[in-house]
């Protein structure tokens, strides 16, 4: 509580100062005496300061992981995926504390959707005017006079909150109508009370895209315009069902839900495991029972990654940014299982978890096959939850101390604390347990917190619980090593290294693999993969061509990058208007000329350029950068990543598809051509089967893309005169179907064939690829179907193994058994492949792959290339799906 109070106090000072800065900058901007860069610097300083303040309520690892997950939850097409926050009327009486908490989120680039009630305020005014509040079944009976007062009160409270936020420099937009459509709940019984039938999220998304927090009331309208009163909790639930946010937060003055007998706060409620029993408890009655029923009904309609939190306004940051939380967390959860065979879990599902999450497999030190083979050598138990968000393996030979050899968690498993549930299940079964973790594991502090003791050797820490005597620990470890259950690195037993705070970067799986004994005399693993040294030096990026979907997606990705700062965005149509979707700082579009670009390169104003321009347009800008680099004082050119097709066939440019053509060349290059979206999927589909291609009749790929792949054109200006963009191909024009186009000689045929040829054993016999694209009425996502004639007979199982072997260590490639669907690829940062089939005659294979054309097909791949060329870790700033 002291830490939370300290953060609240410090945040108050920072946010208030930020508000004063904002007002000052606005005034100076009107006078035209401040540069864009100075405004950006102030905004970034505020964000960095507040982020650092969060470290006082949780570890840096916790804070950065939660912030990274929340920041990546939204997409340009769906910007309201972070949180719905319902504010109780009583909380509105603490308006300053509430405004500070919401401003805190705004300052770190998060945009919750805020909906408030006003029950206490409404009751006070009604009673003062001689009207006695009337309730039936807990629902306020609303006559015409009550509704008239309610409208006035809601508007006053709404503007009061908006004003408090604006005072702190936080942009907020009052939305008091136009979102909820309703019918009468029961006109005779409750009068003017509504039952919501439709939620229009467009005003909400427009507010967020404009950089303002949407502040809603719970009033609704019938189709013919009659205003109806709706309970704010119910309105928040209906809003959440439409938006499907990661978090639904109910702010109240109590700060959580409490046990009816002991009075203790309930920390976590897992509905799938506890709901039926809770509803039978004698202390669960009246309001508590109603709340639990409402929460269950709400979460049953939402993805399992969504959860509800009941919390007070002053503890909002602790609830959102720490693992322990501060209020009551309600989630669906899953029933836990434990099995003693892979088959009981599902062999394919289990293999996929090992493939996707095991750090040893991803780094190439081990393989899925070797992991499964080792597992058969000793009795074991697999612990986990039904969707396999967390999987733990405990080896337990008869009469010996068990070792947890793996603890592999998905992002959802970490975020929803499933890891602790699984670990607690293990503790119930085993009084003693040993496990290991690498010293650079981002989750290392988690292991220290749950162990009775530990020590570190050769880059790995050994943890245990249930053993207090060091001599006994040494005896157990000696037995482990003698029997090959643990590598020869931990004797003699000594003191452990202290827990380290995690460094920035993508959240990793829990690494607890205990390797087998290596031959005596070995000092370590000579064949272990060593990571490429990476930079943490901040770099500046200019984006040329920011109007389109790809530019928007890249700006959103860069908001979460720990080291790259977007400092310039150029768009002829949007010059003078603020950039939407980038939250690190406030950036205004400019219209950079060729001369501007040459000067900026000469003066070293940026470290990298991204060209997001139509085909055939970017050469003058590239030439300008080349001229500027020649006279640059450092003598070194900036990096260029071109997203168009202009340089994909140029020998002086590196073709940037890291998974196929290597990373080293990209690291050494200053000129990188980003592959096309269709071409990326096509090459990834064909590459594993190159050995089996029948060249006399090459492969054919049929691709279907969402309409965003067609790009944008300038639309009419909006009500404020701002230019808009519209898709070249609208979903309405497709009439619910899809439209084939460019049936022959599509540029991606030549692109894919040219680069795949470099992978052939005999490059003198060029690869020819037939490609047929179509456009579909969904927004983003490409599904590509490969039909490839085979030079020799192989089975579907053989085909799947080829893909697993080819892409086994790739973090952004997912191999599945079934056919990938749109849900596997839309808004995802990787490429998914599956549906492996071979014709009954064994002479033709069919495989399906997919990616989001705006992400792995463009922006995410661009960020991979930027990271490599600038010396960063390849996956910095890329959220893992």
Short mmCIF file of N, CA and C in Angstrom, two decimals, residues 463-575:
data_model
loop_
_atom_site.label_atom_id
_atom_site.label_comp_id
_atom_site.label_asym_id
_atom_site.label_seq_id
_atom_site.Cartn_x
_atom_site.Cartn_y
_atom_site.Cartn_z
N UNK A 463 17.12 -24.40 -8.68
CA UNK A 463 16.18 -24.02 -7.64
C UNK A 463 15.59 -25.27 -7.00
N UNK A 464 15.14 -25.12 -5.76
CA UNK A 464 14.45 -26.23 -5.10
C UNK A 464 13.56 -25.72 -3.99
N UNK A 465 12.60 -26.52 -3.61
CA UNK A 465 11.86 -26.29 -2.38
C UNK A 465 11.72 -27.63 -1.65
N UNK A 466 11.43 -27.55 -0.36
CA UNK A 466 11.21 -28.75 0.44
C UNK A 466 12.46 -29.34 1.05
N UNK A 467 13.62 -28.74 0.80
CA UNK A 467 14.88 -29.23 1.37
C UNK A 467 15.56 -28.04 2.04
N UNK A 468 15.87 -28.20 3.34
CA UNK A 468 16.45 -27.08 4.08
C UNK A 468 17.93 -27.26 4.38
N UNK A 469 18.42 -28.51 4.34
CA UNK A 469 19.80 -28.81 4.71
C UNK A 469 20.69 -28.82 3.47
N UNK A 470 21.76 -28.03 3.48
CA UNK A 470 22.65 -27.94 2.32
C UNK A 470 23.29 -29.28 2.01
N UNK A 471 23.63 -30.04 3.04
CA UNK A 471 24.24 -31.36 2.82
C UNK A 471 23.27 -32.27 2.07
N UNK A 472 21.99 -32.19 2.42
CA UNK A 472 21.00 -33.01 1.72
C UNK A 472 20.86 -32.57 0.26
N UNK A 473 20.89 -31.23 0.04
CA UNK A 473 20.85 -30.73 -1.33
C UNK A 473 22.01 -31.29 -2.14
N UNK A 474 23.22 -31.25 -1.55
CA UNK A 474 24.40 -31.73 -2.26
C UNK A 474 24.28 -33.22 -2.57
N UNK A 475 23.73 -33.98 -1.65
CA UNK A 475 23.56 -35.41 -1.87
C UNK A 475 22.56 -35.67 -3.00
N UNK A 476 21.47 -34.90 -3.02
CA UNK A 476 20.45 -35.07 -4.06
C UNK A 476 21.02 -34.70 -5.43
N UNK A 477 21.74 -33.57 -5.50
CA UNK A 477 22.31 -33.13 -6.77
C UNK A 477 23.34 -34.13 -7.28
N UNK A 478 24.15 -34.68 -6.36
CA UNK A 478 25.14 -35.69 -6.75
C UNK A 478 24.45 -36.91 -7.34
N UNK A 479 23.33 -37.30 -6.76
CA UNK A 479 22.56 -38.44 -7.28
C UNK A 479 21.97 -38.11 -8.65
N UNK A 480 21.48 -36.86 -8.82
CA UNK A 480 20.96 -36.43 -10.12
C UNK A 480 22.03 -36.57 -11.20
N UNK A 481 23.24 -36.09 -10.89
CA UNK A 481 24.30 -36.10 -11.88
C UNK A 481 24.77 -37.52 -12.18
N UNK A 482 24.84 -38.36 -11.15
CA UNK A 482 25.28 -39.74 -11.35
C UNK A 482 24.33 -40.50 -12.28
N UNK A 483 23.05 -40.18 -12.20
CA UNK A 483 22.05 -40.88 -13.00
C UNK A 483 21.70 -40.14 -14.29
N UNK A 484 22.43 -39.06 -14.58
CA UNK A 484 22.22 -38.35 -15.82
C UNK A 484 20.96 -37.51 -15.85
N UNK A 485 20.38 -37.19 -14.71
CA UNK A 485 19.16 -36.39 -14.67
C UNK A 485 19.46 -34.90 -14.66
N UNK A 486 20.74 -34.56 -14.40
CA UNK A 486 21.14 -33.16 -14.33
C UNK A 486 22.56 -33.06 -14.85
N UNK A 487 22.87 -31.96 -15.56
CA UNK A 487 24.20 -31.82 -16.12
C UNK A 487 25.24 -31.64 -15.02
N UNK A 488 26.48 -32.00 -15.35
CA UNK A 488 27.56 -31.93 -14.35
C UNK A 488 28.06 -30.49 -14.25
N UNK A 489 27.33 -29.69 -13.51
CA UNK A 489 27.74 -28.28 -13.40
C UNK A 489 27.45 -27.71 -12.03
N UNK A 490 26.79 -28.48 -11.16
CA UNK A 490 26.27 -27.88 -9.94
C UNK A 490 27.01 -28.29 -8.66
N UNK A 491 28.06 -29.07 -8.77
CA UNK A 491 28.83 -29.43 -7.58
C UNK A 491 30.16 -28.70 -7.60
N UNK A 492 30.69 -28.26 -6.47
CA UNK A 492 30.03 -28.34 -5.15
C UNK A 492 28.91 -27.32 -5.02
N UNK A 493 28.00 -27.64 -4.13
CA UNK A 493 26.89 -26.73 -3.87
C UNK A 493 27.42 -25.46 -3.21
N UNK A 494 26.98 -24.31 -3.70
CA UNK A 494 27.42 -23.04 -3.13
C UNK A 494 26.32 -22.03 -3.13
N UNK A 495 26.59 -20.82 -2.66
CA UNK A 495 25.55 -19.79 -2.60
C UNK A 495 25.11 -19.37 -3.99
N UNK A 496 23.87 -18.90 -4.05
CA UNK A 496 23.30 -18.51 -5.33
C UNK A 496 23.60 -17.07 -5.63
N UNK A 497 23.50 -16.76 -6.91
CA UNK A 497 23.54 -15.35 -7.32
C UNK A 497 22.21 -14.71 -6.98
N UNK A 498 22.21 -13.43 -6.62
CA UNK A 498 20.94 -12.78 -6.29
C UNK A 498 20.05 -12.66 -7.50
N UNK A 499 18.75 -12.56 -7.30
CA UNK A 499 17.85 -12.41 -8.44
C UNK A 499 18.16 -11.13 -9.20
N UNK A 500 18.08 -11.22 -10.52
CA UNK A 500 18.34 -10.05 -11.35
C UNK A 500 17.03 -9.48 -11.85
N UNK A 501 17.00 -8.19 -12.00
CA UNK A 501 15.84 -7.55 -12.61
C UNK A 501 15.89 -7.80 -14.09
N UNK A 502 14.75 -8.04 -14.66
CA UNK A 502 14.69 -8.40 -16.08
C UNK A 502 15.05 -7.20 -16.95
N UNK A 503 15.61 -7.52 -18.10
CA UNK A 503 15.93 -6.47 -19.07
C UNK A 503 14.80 -6.37 -20.08
N UNK A 504 14.71 -5.22 -20.81
CA UNK A 504 13.63 -5.07 -21.78
C UNK A 504 13.74 -6.09 -22.89
N UNK A 505 12.62 -6.42 -23.47
CA UNK A 505 12.57 -7.35 -24.58
C UNK A 505 11.31 -8.16 -24.53
N UNK A 506 11.11 -9.00 -25.51
CA UNK A 506 9.89 -9.80 -25.57
C UNK A 506 9.88 -10.81 -24.45
N UNK A 507 8.73 -11.04 -23.85
CA UNK A 507 8.59 -12.01 -22.77
C UNK A 507 8.90 -13.39 -23.29
N UNK A 508 9.76 -14.13 -22.57
CA UNK A 508 10.11 -15.46 -23.00
C UNK A 508 9.32 -16.49 -22.21
N UNK A 509 9.32 -17.73 -22.73
CA UNK A 509 8.72 -18.82 -21.98
C UNK A 509 9.58 -19.12 -20.76
N UNK A 510 9.01 -19.77 -19.78
CA UNK A 510 9.77 -20.16 -18.60
C UNK A 510 10.74 -21.27 -18.98
N UNK A 511 12.02 -21.00 -18.82
CA UNK A 511 13.05 -21.94 -19.26
C UNK A 511 13.51 -22.75 -18.07
N UNK A 512 13.12 -24.02 -17.99
CA UNK A 512 13.48 -24.83 -16.84
C UNK A 512 13.99 -26.20 -17.25
N UNK A 513 14.52 -26.32 -18.46
CA UNK A 513 14.97 -27.60 -18.97
C UNK A 513 16.20 -28.07 -18.20
N UNK A 514 16.16 -29.26 -17.63
CA UNK A 514 17.33 -29.88 -17.01
C UNK A 514 17.94 -30.84 -18.02
N UNK A 515 19.10 -30.51 -18.56
CA UNK A 515 19.67 -31.32 -19.63
C UNK A 515 20.27 -32.60 -19.09
N UNK A 516 20.45 -33.58 -20.00
CA UNK A 516 21.09 -34.83 -19.62
C UNK A 516 22.58 -34.60 -19.39
N UNK A 517 23.21 -35.58 -18.73
CA UNK A 517 24.63 -35.50 -18.45
C UNK A 517 25.43 -35.52 -19.74
N UNK A 518 26.45 -34.68 -19.84
CA UNK A 518 27.32 -34.68 -21.00
C UNK A 518 28.56 -35.50 -20.67
N UNK A 519 29.35 -35.91 -21.67
CA UNK A 519 30.55 -36.71 -21.39
C UNK A 519 31.48 -36.03 -20.40
N UNK A 520 32.11 -36.85 -19.55
CA UNK A 520 32.97 -36.29 -18.51
C UNK A 520 34.12 -35.52 -19.15
N UNK A 521 34.52 -34.49 -18.47
CA UNK A 521 35.59 -33.65 -18.97
C UNK A 521 35.10 -32.46 -19.76
N UNK A 522 33.83 -32.49 -20.13
CA UNK A 522 33.28 -31.37 -20.89
C UNK A 522 33.03 -30.20 -19.97
N UNK A 523 33.46 -29.02 -20.40
CA UNK A 523 33.23 -27.82 -19.59
C UNK A 523 31.91 -27.16 -19.92
N UNK A 524 31.28 -27.55 -20.97
CA UNK A 524 30.02 -26.94 -21.38
C UNK A 524 29.60 -27.53 -22.70
N UNK A 525 28.66 -26.88 -23.31
CA UNK A 525 28.12 -27.37 -24.57
C UNK A 525 28.78 -26.62 -25.72
N UNK A 526 29.71 -27.28 -26.37
CA UNK A 526 30.45 -26.63 -27.45
C UNK A 526 29.55 -26.27 -28.62
N UNK A 527 28.46 -27.03 -28.79
CA UNK A 527 27.56 -26.81 -29.92
C UNK A 527 26.40 -25.90 -29.58
N UNK A 528 26.38 -25.37 -28.37
CA UNK A 528 25.26 -24.51 -27.97
C UNK A 528 25.24 -23.26 -28.84
N UNK A 529 24.05 -22.85 -29.19
CA UNK A 529 23.90 -21.66 -30.03
C UNK A 529 24.15 -20.42 -29.17
N UNK A 530 25.05 -19.57 -29.62
CA UNK A 530 25.29 -18.32 -28.89
C UNK A 530 24.55 -17.20 -29.59
N UNK A 531 23.99 -16.33 -28.80
CA UNK A 531 23.19 -15.25 -29.38
C UNK A 531 24.08 -14.16 -29.92
N UNK A 532 23.63 -13.52 -30.96
CA UNK A 532 24.34 -12.39 -31.55
C UNK A 532 24.29 -11.20 -30.59
N UNK A 533 25.45 -10.57 -30.30
CA UNK A 533 25.42 -9.38 -29.44
C UNK A 533 24.47 -8.34 -30.02
N UNK A 534 23.67 -7.77 -29.18
CA UNK A 534 22.68 -6.80 -29.67
C UNK A 534 22.88 -5.45 -29.00
N UNK A 535 22.41 -4.42 -29.71
CA UNK A 535 22.55 -3.05 -29.25
C UNK A 535 21.31 -2.63 -28.45
N UNK A 536 21.51 -1.66 -27.58
CA UNK A 536 20.39 -1.02 -26.89
C UNK A 536 20.44 0.50 -27.09
N UNK A 537 21.27 0.94 -28.04
CA UNK A 537 21.40 2.38 -28.30
C UNK A 537 20.16 2.90 -29.02
N UNK A 538 19.55 3.97 -28.54
CA UNK A 538 18.37 4.52 -29.22
C UNK A 538 18.71 5.00 -30.63
N UNK A 539 17.78 4.76 -31.56
CA UNK A 539 17.96 5.19 -32.94
C UNK A 539 16.71 5.93 -33.40
N UNK A 540 16.90 6.79 -34.43
CA UNK A 540 15.81 7.63 -34.96
C UNK A 540 15.40 7.14 -36.34
N UNK A 541 14.12 7.16 -36.59
CA UNK A 541 13.57 6.63 -37.84
C UNK A 541 12.67 7.66 -38.51
N UNK A 542 12.79 7.76 -39.83
CA UNK A 542 11.87 8.58 -40.63
C UNK A 542 11.05 7.65 -41.52
N UNK A 543 9.75 7.92 -41.58
CA UNK A 543 8.82 7.12 -42.38
C UNK A 543 8.30 8.00 -43.52
N UNK A 544 8.57 7.60 -44.74
CA UNK A 544 8.12 8.34 -45.92
C UNK A 544 6.93 7.59 -46.52
N UNK A 545 5.77 8.20 -46.47
CA UNK A 545 4.56 7.55 -46.98
C UNK A 545 3.77 6.93 -45.85
N UNK A 546 3.17 7.76 -45.01
CA UNK A 546 2.52 7.26 -43.79
C UNK A 546 1.01 7.18 -43.92
N UNK A 547 0.47 7.48 -45.10
CA UNK A 547 -0.98 7.56 -45.21
C UNK A 547 -1.65 6.20 -45.24
N UNK A 548 -1.00 5.20 -45.82
CA UNK A 548 -1.62 3.91 -46.08
C UNK A 548 -1.71 3.02 -44.85
N UNK A 549 -2.34 1.86 -45.05
CA UNK A 549 -2.53 0.91 -43.95
C UNK A 549 -1.20 0.41 -43.39
N UNK A 550 -0.23 0.15 -44.27
CA UNK A 550 1.06 -0.38 -43.80
C UNK A 550 1.78 0.64 -42.94
N UNK A 551 1.78 1.91 -43.37
CA UNK A 551 2.42 2.94 -42.57
C UNK A 551 1.78 3.08 -41.21
N UNK A 552 0.45 2.97 -41.14
CA UNK A 552 -0.26 3.03 -39.86
C UNK A 552 0.13 1.86 -38.98
N UNK A 553 0.19 0.65 -39.57
CA UNK A 553 0.54 -0.54 -38.79
C UNK A 553 1.96 -0.44 -38.25
N UNK A 554 2.88 0.09 -39.07
CA UNK A 554 4.26 0.22 -38.62
C UNK A 554 4.38 1.24 -37.49
N UNK A 555 3.65 2.36 -37.61
CA UNK A 555 3.69 3.37 -36.54
C UNK A 555 3.20 2.78 -35.22
N UNK A 556 2.16 1.96 -35.29
CA UNK A 556 1.64 1.33 -34.07
C UNK A 556 2.66 0.38 -33.47
N UNK A 557 3.32 -0.41 -34.32
CA UNK A 557 4.36 -1.33 -33.83
C UNK A 557 5.51 -0.57 -33.17
N UNK A 558 5.92 0.53 -33.80
CA UNK A 558 7.05 1.29 -33.27
C UNK A 558 6.73 1.92 -31.91
N UNK A 559 5.45 2.07 -31.60
CA UNK A 559 5.08 2.59 -30.28
C UNK A 559 5.58 1.69 -29.16
N UNK A 560 5.70 0.40 -29.44
CA UNK A 560 6.15 -0.53 -28.42
C UNK A 560 7.61 -0.91 -28.53
N UNK A 561 8.35 -0.26 -29.42
CA UNK A 561 9.76 -0.62 -29.58
C UNK A 561 10.60 0.05 -28.49
N UNK A 562 11.48 -0.72 -27.84
CA UNK A 562 12.23 -0.14 -26.71
C UNK A 562 13.31 0.85 -27.14
N UNK A 563 13.75 0.82 -28.40
CA UNK A 563 14.91 1.63 -28.76
C UNK A 563 14.70 2.54 -29.98
N UNK A 564 13.82 2.17 -30.91
CA UNK A 564 13.63 2.97 -32.12
C UNK A 564 12.57 4.04 -31.86
N UNK A 565 12.93 5.29 -32.13
CA UNK A 565 11.99 6.40 -31.99
C UNK A 565 11.62 6.93 -33.38
N UNK A 566 10.33 6.99 -33.65
CA UNK A 566 9.84 7.56 -34.90
C UNK A 566 9.87 9.08 -34.75
N UNK A 567 10.71 9.74 -35.56
CA UNK A 567 10.89 11.19 -35.40
C UNK A 567 10.30 12.01 -36.54
N UNK A 568 10.12 11.40 -37.71
CA UNK A 568 9.56 12.10 -38.86
C UNK A 568 8.60 11.19 -39.60
N UNK A 569 7.46 11.71 -39.97
CA UNK A 569 6.53 11.00 -40.86
C UNK A 569 6.14 11.97 -41.97
N UNK A 570 6.21 11.49 -43.19
CA UNK A 570 5.95 12.36 -44.33
C UNK A 570 4.76 11.85 -45.12
N UNK A 571 3.82 12.74 -45.38
CA UNK A 571 2.67 12.43 -46.22
C UNK A 571 2.18 13.73 -46.84
N UNK A 572 2.13 13.75 -48.14
CA UNK A 572 1.72 14.99 -48.84
C UNK A 572 0.29 15.37 -48.46
N UNK A 573 -0.61 14.37 -48.38
CA UNK A 573 -2.01 14.68 -48.10
C UNK A 573 -2.24 15.05 -46.64
N UNK A 574 -1.47 14.48 -45.71
CA UNK A 574 -1.73 14.68 -44.28
C UNK A 574 -0.80 15.70 -43.63
N UNK A 575 -0.01 16.38 -44.41
CA UNK A 575 0.93 17.35 -43.84
C UNK A 575 0.21 18.34 -42.93
#
